[in-house]
mmCIF file of C-alpha atoms in Angstrom:
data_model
loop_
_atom_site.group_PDB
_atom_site.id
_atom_site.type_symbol
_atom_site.label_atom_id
_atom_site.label_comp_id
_atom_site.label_asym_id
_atom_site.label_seq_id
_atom_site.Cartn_x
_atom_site.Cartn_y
_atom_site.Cartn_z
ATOM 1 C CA UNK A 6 -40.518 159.500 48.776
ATOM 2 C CA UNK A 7 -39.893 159.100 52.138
ATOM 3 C CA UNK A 8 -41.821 161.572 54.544
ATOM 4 C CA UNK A 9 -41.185 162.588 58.182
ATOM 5 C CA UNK A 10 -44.448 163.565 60.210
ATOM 6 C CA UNK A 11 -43.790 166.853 62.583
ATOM 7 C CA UNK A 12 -46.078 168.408 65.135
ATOM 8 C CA UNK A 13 -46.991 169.261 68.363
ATOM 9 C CA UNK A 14 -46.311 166.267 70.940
ATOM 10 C CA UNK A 15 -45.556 167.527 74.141
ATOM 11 C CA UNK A 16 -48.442 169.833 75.936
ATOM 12 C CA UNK A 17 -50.957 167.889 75.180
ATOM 13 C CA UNK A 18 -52.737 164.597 75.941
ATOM 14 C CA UNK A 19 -50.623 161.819 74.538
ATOM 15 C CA UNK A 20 -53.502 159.496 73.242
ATOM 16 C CA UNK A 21 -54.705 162.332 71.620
ATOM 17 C CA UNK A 22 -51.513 163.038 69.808
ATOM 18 C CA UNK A 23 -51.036 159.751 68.788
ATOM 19 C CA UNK A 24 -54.294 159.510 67.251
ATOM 20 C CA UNK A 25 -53.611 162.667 65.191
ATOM 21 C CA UNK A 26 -50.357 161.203 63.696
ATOM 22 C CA UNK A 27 -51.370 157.714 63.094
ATOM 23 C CA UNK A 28 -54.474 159.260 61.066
ATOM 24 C CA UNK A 29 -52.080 161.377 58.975
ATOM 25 C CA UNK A 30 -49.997 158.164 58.560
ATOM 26 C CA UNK A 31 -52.820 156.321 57.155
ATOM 27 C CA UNK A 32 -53.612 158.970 54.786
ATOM 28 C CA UNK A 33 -50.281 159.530 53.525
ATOM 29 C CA UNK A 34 -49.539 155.585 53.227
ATOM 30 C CA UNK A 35 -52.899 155.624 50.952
ATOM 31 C CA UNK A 36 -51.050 157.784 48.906
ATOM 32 C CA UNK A 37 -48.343 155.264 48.519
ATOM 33 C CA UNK A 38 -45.963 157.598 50.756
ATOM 34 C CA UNK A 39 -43.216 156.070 52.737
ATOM 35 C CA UNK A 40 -43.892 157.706 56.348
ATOM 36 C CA UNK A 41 -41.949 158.105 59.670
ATOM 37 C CA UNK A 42 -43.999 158.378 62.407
ATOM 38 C CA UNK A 43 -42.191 159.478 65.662
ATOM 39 C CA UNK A 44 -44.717 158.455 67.833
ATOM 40 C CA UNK A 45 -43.864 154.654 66.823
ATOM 41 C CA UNK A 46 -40.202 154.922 67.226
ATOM 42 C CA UNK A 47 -38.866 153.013 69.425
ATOM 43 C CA UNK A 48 -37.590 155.517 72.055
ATOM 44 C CA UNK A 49 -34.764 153.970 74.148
ATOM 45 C CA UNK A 50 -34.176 156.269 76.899
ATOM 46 C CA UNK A 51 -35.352 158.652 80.194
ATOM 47 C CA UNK A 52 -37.597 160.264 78.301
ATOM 48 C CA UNK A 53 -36.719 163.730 78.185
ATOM 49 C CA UNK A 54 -37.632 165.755 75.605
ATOM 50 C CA UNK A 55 -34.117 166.644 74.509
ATOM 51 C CA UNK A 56 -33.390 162.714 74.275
ATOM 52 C CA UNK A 57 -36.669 162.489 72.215
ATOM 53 C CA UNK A 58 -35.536 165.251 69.733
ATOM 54 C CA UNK A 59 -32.090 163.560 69.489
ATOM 55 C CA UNK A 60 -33.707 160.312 68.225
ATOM 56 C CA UNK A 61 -36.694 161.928 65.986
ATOM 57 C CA UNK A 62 -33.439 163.877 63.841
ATOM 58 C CA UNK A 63 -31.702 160.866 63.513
ATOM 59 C CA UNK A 64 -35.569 159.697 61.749
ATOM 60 C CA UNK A 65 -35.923 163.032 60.110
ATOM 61 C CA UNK A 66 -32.655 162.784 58.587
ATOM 62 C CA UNK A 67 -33.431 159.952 56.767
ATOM 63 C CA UNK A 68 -36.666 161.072 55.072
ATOM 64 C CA UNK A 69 -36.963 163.499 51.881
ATOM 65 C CA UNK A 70 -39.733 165.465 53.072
ATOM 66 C CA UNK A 71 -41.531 166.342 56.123
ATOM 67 C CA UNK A 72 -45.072 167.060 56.888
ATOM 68 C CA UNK A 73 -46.105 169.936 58.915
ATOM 69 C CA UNK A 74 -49.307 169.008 61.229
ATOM 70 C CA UNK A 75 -51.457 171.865 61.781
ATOM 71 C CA UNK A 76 -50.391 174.036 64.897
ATOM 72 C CA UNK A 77 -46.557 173.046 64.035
ATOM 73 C CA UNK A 78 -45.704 176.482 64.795
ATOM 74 C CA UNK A 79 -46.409 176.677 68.389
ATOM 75 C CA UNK A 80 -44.107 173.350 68.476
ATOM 76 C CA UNK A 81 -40.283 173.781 69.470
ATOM 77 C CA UNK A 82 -39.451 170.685 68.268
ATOM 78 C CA UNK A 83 -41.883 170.975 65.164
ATOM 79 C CA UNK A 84 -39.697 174.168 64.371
ATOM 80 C CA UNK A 85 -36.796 172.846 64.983
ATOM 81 C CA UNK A 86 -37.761 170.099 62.588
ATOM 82 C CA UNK A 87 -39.015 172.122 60.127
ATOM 83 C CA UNK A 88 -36.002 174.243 60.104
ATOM 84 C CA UNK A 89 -33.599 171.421 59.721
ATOM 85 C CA UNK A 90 -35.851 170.043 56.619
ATOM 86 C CA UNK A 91 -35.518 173.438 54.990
ATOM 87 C CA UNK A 92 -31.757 173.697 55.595
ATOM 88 C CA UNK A 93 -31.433 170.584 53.555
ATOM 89 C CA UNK A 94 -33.837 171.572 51.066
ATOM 90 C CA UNK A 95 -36.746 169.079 51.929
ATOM 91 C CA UNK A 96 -40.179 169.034 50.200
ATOM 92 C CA UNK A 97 -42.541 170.898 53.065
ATOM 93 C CA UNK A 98 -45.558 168.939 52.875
#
């Protein structure tokens, strides 16, 4: 299985987001789970958060589940995430 991490990025100190992904990585990949971690894609662009989104689908679309970080909900992209996995029938993690 092949998992897709989703949550809040944007709003809130970067360092601080990263460290709440790559921890959820590390737990997952103890699990023997197969993870995508947008925070360590490699992001070739301006930087705007539309370009951002673009890439992290292309990563999402390539997973067969995703896994909803707390506070997802109050995340555009998280939701927009979340509602593409369920569209295609994902396992919601």
């Amino acid at each position: 299985m092949k998992t897709y991490i989703s949550g809040p990025i944007s709003g809130r100190p970067f360092e601080e987001a990263k460290s709440h992904f790559n921890m959820v990585e590390s737990n997952l990949r103890h699990q023997d789970i197969e993870v995508v971690n947008p925070i360590d894609l490699p992001h070739e662009h301006g930087g705007t958060w539309k370009e951002y989104m673009k890439e992290d689908i292309i990563a999402l679309m390539e997973c067969d589940s995703i896994y909803m970080l707390k506070g997802w909900e109050d995340s555009a992209g998280a939701r927009l995430e979340f509602s593409i996995a369920i569209g295609l029938g994902y396992e919601i993690l």
